[in-house]
mmCIF file of C-alpha atoms and ligand atoms in Angstrom:
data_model
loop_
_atom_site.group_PDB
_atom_site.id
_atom_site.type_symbol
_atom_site.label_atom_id
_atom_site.label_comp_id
_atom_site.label_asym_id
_atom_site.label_seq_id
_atom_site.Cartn_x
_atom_site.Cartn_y
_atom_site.Cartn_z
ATOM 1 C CA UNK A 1 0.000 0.000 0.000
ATOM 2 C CA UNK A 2 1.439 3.225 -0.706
ATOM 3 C CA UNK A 3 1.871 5.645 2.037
ATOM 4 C CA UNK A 4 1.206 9.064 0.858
ATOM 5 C CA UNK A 5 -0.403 12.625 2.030
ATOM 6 C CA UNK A 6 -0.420 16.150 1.611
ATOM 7 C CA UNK A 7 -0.027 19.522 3.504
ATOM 8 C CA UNK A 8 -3.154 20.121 4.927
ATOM 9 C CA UNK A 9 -4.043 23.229 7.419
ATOM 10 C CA UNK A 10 -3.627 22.620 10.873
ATOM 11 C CA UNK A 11 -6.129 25.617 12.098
ATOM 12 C CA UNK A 12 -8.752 22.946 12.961
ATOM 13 C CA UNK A 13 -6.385 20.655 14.770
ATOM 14 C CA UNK A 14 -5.084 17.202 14.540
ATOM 15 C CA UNK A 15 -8.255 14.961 14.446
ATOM 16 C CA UNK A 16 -9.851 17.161 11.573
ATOM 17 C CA UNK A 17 -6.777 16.544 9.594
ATOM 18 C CA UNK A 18 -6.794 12.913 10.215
ATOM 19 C CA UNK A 19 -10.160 12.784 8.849
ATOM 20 C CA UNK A 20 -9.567 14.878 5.716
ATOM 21 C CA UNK A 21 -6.314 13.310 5.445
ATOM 22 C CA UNK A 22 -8.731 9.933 4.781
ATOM 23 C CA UNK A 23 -11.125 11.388 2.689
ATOM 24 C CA UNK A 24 -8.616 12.430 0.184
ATOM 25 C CA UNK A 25 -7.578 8.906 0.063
ATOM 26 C CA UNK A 26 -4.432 9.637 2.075
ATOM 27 C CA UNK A 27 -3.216 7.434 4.819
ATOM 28 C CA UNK A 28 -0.940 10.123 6.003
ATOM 29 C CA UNK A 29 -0.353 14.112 6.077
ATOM 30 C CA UNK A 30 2.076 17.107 6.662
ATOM 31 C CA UNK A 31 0.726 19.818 8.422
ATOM 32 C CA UNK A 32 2.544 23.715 9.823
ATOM 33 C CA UNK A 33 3.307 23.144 13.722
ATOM 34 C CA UNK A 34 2.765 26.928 13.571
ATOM 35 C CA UNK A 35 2.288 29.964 11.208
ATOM 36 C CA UNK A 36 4.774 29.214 8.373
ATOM 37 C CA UNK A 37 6.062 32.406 9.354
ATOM 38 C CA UNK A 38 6.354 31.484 12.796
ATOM 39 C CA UNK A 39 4.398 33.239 16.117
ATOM 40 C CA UNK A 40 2.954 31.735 18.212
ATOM 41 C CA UNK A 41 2.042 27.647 18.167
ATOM 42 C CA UNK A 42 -1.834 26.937 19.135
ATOM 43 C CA UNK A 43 -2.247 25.418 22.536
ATOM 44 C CA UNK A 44 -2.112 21.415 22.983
ATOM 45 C CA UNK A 45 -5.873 20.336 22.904
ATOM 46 C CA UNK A 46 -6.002 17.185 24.754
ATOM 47 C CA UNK A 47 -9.597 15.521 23.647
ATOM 48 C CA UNK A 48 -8.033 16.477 20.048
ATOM 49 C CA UNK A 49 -5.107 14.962 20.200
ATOM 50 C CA UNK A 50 -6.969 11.935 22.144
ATOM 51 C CA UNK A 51 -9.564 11.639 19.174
ATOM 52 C CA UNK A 52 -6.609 12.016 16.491
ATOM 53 C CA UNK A 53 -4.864 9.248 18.636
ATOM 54 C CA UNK A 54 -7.875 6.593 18.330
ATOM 55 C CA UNK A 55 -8.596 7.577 14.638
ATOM 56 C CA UNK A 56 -4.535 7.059 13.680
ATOM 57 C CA UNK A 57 -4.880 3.357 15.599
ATOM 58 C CA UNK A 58 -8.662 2.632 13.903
ATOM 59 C CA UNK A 59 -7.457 3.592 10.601
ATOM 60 C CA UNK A 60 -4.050 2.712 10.862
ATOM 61 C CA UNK A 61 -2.265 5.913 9.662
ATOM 62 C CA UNK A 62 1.207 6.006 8.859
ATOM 63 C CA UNK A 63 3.828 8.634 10.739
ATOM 64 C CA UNK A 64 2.764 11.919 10.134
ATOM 65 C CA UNK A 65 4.818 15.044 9.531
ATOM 66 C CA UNK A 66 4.729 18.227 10.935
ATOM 67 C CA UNK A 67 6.964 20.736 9.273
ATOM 68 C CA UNK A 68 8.932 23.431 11.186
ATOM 69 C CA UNK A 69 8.111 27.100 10.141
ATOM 70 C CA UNK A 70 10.125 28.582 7.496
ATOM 71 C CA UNK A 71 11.465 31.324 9.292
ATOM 72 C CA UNK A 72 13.074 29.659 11.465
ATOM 73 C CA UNK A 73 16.540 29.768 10.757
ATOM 74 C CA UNK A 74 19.154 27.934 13.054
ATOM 75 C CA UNK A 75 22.609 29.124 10.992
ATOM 76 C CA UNK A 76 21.477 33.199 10.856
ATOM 77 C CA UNK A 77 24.106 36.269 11.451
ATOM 78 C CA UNK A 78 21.553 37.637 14.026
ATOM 79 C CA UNK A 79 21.317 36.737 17.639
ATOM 80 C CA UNK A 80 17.457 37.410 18.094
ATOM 81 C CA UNK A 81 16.570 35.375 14.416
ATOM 82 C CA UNK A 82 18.724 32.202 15.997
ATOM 83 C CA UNK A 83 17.200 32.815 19.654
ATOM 84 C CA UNK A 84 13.781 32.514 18.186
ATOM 85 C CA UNK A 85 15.113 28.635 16.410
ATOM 86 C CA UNK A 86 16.125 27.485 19.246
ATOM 87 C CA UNK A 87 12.531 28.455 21.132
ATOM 88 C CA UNK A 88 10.776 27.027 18.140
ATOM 89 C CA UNK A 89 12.517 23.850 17.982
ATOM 90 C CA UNK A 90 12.516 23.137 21.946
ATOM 91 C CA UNK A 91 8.703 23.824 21.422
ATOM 92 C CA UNK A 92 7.958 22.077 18.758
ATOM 93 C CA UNK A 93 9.955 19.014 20.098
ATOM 94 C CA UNK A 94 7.985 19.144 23.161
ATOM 95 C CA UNK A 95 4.375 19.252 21.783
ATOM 96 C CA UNK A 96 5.144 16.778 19.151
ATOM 97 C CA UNK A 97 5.690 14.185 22.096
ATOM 98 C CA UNK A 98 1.766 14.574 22.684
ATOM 99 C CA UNK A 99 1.839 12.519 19.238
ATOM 100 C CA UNK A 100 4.230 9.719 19.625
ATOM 101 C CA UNK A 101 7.103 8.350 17.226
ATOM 102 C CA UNK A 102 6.139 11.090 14.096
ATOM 103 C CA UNK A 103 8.752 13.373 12.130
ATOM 104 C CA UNK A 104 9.578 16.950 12.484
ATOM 105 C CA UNK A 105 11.025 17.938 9.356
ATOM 106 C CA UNK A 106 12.804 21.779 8.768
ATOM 107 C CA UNK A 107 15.599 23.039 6.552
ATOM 108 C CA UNK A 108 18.416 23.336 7.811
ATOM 109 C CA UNK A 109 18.933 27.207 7.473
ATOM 110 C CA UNK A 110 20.190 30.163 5.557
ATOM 111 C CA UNK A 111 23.899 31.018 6.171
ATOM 112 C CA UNK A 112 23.387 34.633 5.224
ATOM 113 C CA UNK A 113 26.900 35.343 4.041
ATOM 114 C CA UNK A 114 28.645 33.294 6.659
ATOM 115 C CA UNK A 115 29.624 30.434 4.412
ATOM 116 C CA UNK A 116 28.404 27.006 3.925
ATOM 117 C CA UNK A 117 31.155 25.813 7.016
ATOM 118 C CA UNK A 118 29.533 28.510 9.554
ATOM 119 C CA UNK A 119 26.565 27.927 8.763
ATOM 120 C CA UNK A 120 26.487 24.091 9.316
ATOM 121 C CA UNK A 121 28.169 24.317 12.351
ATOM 122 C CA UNK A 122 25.087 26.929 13.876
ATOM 123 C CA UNK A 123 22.791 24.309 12.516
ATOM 124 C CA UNK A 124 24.441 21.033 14.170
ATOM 125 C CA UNK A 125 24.826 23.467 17.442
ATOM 126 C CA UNK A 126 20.781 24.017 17.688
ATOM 127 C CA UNK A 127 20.363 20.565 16.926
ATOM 128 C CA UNK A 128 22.706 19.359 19.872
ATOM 129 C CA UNK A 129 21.116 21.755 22.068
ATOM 130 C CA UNK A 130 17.221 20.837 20.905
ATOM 131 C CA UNK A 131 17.462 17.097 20.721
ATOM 132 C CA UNK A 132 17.027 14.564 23.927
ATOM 133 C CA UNK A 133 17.711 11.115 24.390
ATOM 134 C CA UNK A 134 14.701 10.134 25.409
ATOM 135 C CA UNK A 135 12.516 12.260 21.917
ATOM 136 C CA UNK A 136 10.291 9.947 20.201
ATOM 137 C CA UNK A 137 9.991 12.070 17.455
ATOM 138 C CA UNK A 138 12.436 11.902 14.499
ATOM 139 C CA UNK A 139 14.036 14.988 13.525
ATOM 140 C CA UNK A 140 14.094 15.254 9.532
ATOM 141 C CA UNK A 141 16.915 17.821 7.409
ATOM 142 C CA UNK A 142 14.995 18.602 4.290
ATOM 143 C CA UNK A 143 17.348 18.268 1.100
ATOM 144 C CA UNK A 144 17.154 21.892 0.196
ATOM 145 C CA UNK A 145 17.478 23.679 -3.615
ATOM 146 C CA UNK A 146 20.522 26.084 -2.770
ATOM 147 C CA UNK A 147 18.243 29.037 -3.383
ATOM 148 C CA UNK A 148 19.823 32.370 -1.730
ATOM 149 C CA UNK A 149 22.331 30.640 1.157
ATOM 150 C CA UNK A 150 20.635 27.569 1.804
ATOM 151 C CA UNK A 151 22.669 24.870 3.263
ATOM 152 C CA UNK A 152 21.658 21.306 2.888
ATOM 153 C CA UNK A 153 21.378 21.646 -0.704
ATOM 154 C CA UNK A 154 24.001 18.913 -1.445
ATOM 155 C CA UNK A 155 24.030 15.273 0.466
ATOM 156 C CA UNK A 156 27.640 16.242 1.845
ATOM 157 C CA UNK A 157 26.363 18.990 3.403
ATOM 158 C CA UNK A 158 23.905 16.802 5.340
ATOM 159 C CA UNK A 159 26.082 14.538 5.647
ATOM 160 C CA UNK A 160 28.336 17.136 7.584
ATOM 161 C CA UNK A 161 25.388 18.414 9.771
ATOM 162 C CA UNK A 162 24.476 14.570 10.380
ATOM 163 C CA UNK A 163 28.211 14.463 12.034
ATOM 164 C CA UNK A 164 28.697 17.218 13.935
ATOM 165 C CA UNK A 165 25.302 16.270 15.847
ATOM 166 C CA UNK A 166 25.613 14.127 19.130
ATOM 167 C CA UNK A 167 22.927 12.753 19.179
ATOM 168 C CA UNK A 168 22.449 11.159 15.433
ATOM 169 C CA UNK A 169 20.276 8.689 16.295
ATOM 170 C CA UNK A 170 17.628 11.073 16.187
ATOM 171 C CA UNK A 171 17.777 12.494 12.917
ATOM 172 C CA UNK A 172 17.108 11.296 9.318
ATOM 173 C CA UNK A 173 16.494 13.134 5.614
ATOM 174 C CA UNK A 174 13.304 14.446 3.779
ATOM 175 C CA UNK A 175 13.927 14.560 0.367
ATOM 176 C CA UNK A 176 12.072 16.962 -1.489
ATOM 177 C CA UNK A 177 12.070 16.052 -5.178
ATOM 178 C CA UNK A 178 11.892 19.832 -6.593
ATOM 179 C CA UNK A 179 14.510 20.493 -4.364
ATOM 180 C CA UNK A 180 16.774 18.318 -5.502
ATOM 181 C CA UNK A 181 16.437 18.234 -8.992
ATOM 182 C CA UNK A 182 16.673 22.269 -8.390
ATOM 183 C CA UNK A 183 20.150 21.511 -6.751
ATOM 184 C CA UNK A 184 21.588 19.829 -9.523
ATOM 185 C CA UNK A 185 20.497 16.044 -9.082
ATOM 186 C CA UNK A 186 18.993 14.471 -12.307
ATOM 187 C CA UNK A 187 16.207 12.161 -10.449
ATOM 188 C CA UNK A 188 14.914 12.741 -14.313
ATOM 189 C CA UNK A 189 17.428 10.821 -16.217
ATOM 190 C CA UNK A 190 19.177 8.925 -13.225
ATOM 191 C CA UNK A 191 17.395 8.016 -10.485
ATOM 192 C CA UNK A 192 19.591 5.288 -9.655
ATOM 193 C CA UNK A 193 22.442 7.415 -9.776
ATOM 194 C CA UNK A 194 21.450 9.811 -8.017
ATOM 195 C CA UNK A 195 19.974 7.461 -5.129
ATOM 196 C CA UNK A 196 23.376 5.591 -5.227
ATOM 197 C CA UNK A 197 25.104 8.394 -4.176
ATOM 198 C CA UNK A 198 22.682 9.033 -1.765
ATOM 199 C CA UNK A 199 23.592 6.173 0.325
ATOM 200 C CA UNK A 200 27.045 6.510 -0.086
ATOM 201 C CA UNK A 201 27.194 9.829 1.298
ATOM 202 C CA UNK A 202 24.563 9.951 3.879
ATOM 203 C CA UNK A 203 22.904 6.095 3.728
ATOM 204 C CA UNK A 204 19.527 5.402 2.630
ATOM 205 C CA UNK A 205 18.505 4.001 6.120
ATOM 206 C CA UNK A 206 18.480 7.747 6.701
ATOM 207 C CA UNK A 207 16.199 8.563 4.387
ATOM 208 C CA UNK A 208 12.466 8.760 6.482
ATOM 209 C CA UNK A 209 10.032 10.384 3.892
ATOM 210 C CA UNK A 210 9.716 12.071 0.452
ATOM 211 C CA UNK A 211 8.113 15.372 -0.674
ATOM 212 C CA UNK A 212 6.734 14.864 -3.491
ATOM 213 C CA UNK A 213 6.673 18.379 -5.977
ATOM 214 C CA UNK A 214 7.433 18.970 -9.582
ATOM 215 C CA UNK A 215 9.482 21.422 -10.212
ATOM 216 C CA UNK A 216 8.841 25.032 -12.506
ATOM 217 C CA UNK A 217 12.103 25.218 -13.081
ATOM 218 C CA UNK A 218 15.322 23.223 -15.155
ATOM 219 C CA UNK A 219 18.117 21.054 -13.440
ATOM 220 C CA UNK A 220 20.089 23.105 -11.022
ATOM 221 C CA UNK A 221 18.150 26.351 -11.324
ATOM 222 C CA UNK A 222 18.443 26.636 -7.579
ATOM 223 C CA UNK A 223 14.635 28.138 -7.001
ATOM 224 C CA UNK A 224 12.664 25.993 -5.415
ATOM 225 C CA UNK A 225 9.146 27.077 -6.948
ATOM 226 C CA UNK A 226 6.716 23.795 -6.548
ATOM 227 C CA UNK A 227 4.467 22.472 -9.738
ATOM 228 C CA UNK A 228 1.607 20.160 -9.911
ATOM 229 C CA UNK A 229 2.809 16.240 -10.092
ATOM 230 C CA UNK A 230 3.450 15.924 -14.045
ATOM 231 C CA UNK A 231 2.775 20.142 -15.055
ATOM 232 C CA UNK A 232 6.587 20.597 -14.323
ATOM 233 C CA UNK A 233 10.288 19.776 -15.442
ATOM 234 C CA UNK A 234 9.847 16.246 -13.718
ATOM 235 C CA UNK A 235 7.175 14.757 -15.358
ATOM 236 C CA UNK A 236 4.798 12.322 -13.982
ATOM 237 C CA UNK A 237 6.906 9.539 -15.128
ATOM 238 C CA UNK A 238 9.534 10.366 -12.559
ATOM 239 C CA UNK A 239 6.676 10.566 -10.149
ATOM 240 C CA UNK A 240 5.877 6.757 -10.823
ATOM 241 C CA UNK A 241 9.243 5.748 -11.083
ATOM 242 C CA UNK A 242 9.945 7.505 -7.486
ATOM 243 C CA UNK A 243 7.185 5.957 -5.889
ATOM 244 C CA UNK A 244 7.822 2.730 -7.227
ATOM 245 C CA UNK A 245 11.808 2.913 -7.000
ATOM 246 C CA UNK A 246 12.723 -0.767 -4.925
ATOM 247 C CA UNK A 247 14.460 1.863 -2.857
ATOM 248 C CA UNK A 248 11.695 3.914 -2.101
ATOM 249 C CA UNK A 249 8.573 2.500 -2.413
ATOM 250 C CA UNK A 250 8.091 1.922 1.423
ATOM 251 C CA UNK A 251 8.495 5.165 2.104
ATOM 252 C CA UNK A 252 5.663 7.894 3.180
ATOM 253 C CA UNK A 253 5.401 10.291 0.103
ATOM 254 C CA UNK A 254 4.397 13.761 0.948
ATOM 255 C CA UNK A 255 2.661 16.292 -1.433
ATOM 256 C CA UNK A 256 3.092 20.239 -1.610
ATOM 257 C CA UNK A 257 2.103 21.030 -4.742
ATOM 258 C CA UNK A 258 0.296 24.235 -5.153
ATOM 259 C CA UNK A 259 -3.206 23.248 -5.107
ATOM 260 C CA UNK A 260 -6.310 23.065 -2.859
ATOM 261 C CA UNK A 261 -7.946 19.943 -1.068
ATOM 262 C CA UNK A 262 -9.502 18.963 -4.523
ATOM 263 C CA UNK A 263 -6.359 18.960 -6.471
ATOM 264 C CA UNK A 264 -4.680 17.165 -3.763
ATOM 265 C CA UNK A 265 -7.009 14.557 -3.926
ATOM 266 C CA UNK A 266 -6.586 13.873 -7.766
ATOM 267 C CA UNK A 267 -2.742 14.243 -7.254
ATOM 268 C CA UNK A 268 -3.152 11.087 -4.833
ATOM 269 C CA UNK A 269 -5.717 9.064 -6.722
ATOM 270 C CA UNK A 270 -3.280 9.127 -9.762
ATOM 271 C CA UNK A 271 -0.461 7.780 -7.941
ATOM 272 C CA UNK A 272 -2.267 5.681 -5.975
ATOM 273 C CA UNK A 273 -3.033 3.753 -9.715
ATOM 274 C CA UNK A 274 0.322 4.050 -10.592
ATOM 275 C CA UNK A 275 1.478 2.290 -7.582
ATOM 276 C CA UNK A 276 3.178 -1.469 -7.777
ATOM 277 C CA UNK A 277 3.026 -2.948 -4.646
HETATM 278 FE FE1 FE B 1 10.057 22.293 3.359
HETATM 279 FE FE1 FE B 2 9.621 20.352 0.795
HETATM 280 ZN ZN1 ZN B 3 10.254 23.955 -1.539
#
């Protein structure tokens, strides 16, 4: 069965989700732990998360993912911008133990002019501060398009974060398909390739869940703009040969294409169908 979702709202809490989540077809979903431009995170509703608990065991869900606000940026030049990671991330880790054994996924940063080196070092220093030995919650690097100063944009990079962090048992990769193809890796021509190098640089066993976007723009345009699965420079072939890839295809695939509920929906039924296993 494949294991797929989408980014859904999170304004109306985590058993709403769930249930639109399974409407859509979707055994699975990503979700904002707070304003994508950060503020302040809702308050933990218990009888939500209780109900979002029983539906996830009725319906057998697979790990969801909640995704870190993109403002929050651990390798910045100012002091107040890398305060407000750290308070994000200790928060975020926190609440997410309400919800058991799920994935908290965030780029890694921005080094703002500091260099690549700098900035992976401020990254792998939030993480050693953030992350506990006793977390449930995987901690997910998202494989970033090198847009501005983004770090994580090639697997050494991650690789390099991955090492500098104590406590390494508690983090894995997202890779985000636009991203990567954005950064310079041909997933369109050579998949195995590019997978290949993959795990000898960082190790597939790392590799926790997918986003799933075409991309508007060519091979190592460094942009990061998503398309609709199959409107893009990826084509839906490379969709089916993703979700299908030996490699892969146990892996939860998340969609953030730009579309509403509706388009999400028809996203998933088609590669539902295209699915192997
Ligand atoms: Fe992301
Ligand atoms: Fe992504
Ligand atoms: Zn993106």
């Amino acid at each position: 069965m494949l294991h797929i979702g989408c980014h859904l709202s999170a304004s109306k809490g985590y058993s709403h989700m769930a249930k639109e989540a399974l409407g859509m077809g979707a055994d699975t979903f990503q979700f904002f732990t707070r304003n994508p431009r950060g503020g302040k995170a809702k308050d933990i509703d218990e009888g939500d998360i209780a109900s979002f608990l029983k539906i996830a065991q009725e319906e057998n869900l697979h790990r969801i993912l909640a995704h870190a606000p993109y403002t929050l940026n651990p390798c910045s030049s100012d002091e107040r911008v890398k305060e407000f990671a750290h308070m994000v991330m200790e928060d975020d880790l926190m609440r997410m133990e309400y919800t058991p054994g799920n994935y908290y996924n965030f780029h890694p940063g921005s080094h703002v002019g500091q260099g690549v080196e700098k900035g992976i070092e401020l990254t792998s220093s939030l993480l050693n501060k953030v992350l506990k030995t006793d977390q449930t919650t995987v901690v997910l690097l998202e494989t970033m398009s090198g847009k501005g100063s983004e770090i994580g944009k090639t697997f050494q990079e991650l690789r390099q974060i991955i090492d500098c962090t104590k406590l390494d048992d508690k983090l894995g990769i997202c890779l985000d398909t636009c991203h990567i193809y954005d950064a310079g890796y041909d997933i369109v021509n050579d998949l195995d390739g590019v997978l290949a190098e993959f795990d000898r640089i960082i190790g597939l066993d790392r590799l926790y869940a997918v986003h799933i976007n075409d991309s508007k723009n060519p091979i190592s345009s460094h942009k990061d703009r998503h398309e609709k699965i199959g409107q893009g420079s990826l084509g839906l072939e490379t969709f089916f040969k993703v979700i299908n890839h030996p490699l892969l295809h146990k892996l939860p695939f998340f969609l953030e294409t730009p579309n509403d509920n509706e388009g999400y929906a028809e996203e998933i039924r088609i590669l539902k169908e295209a699915y192997e296993y």
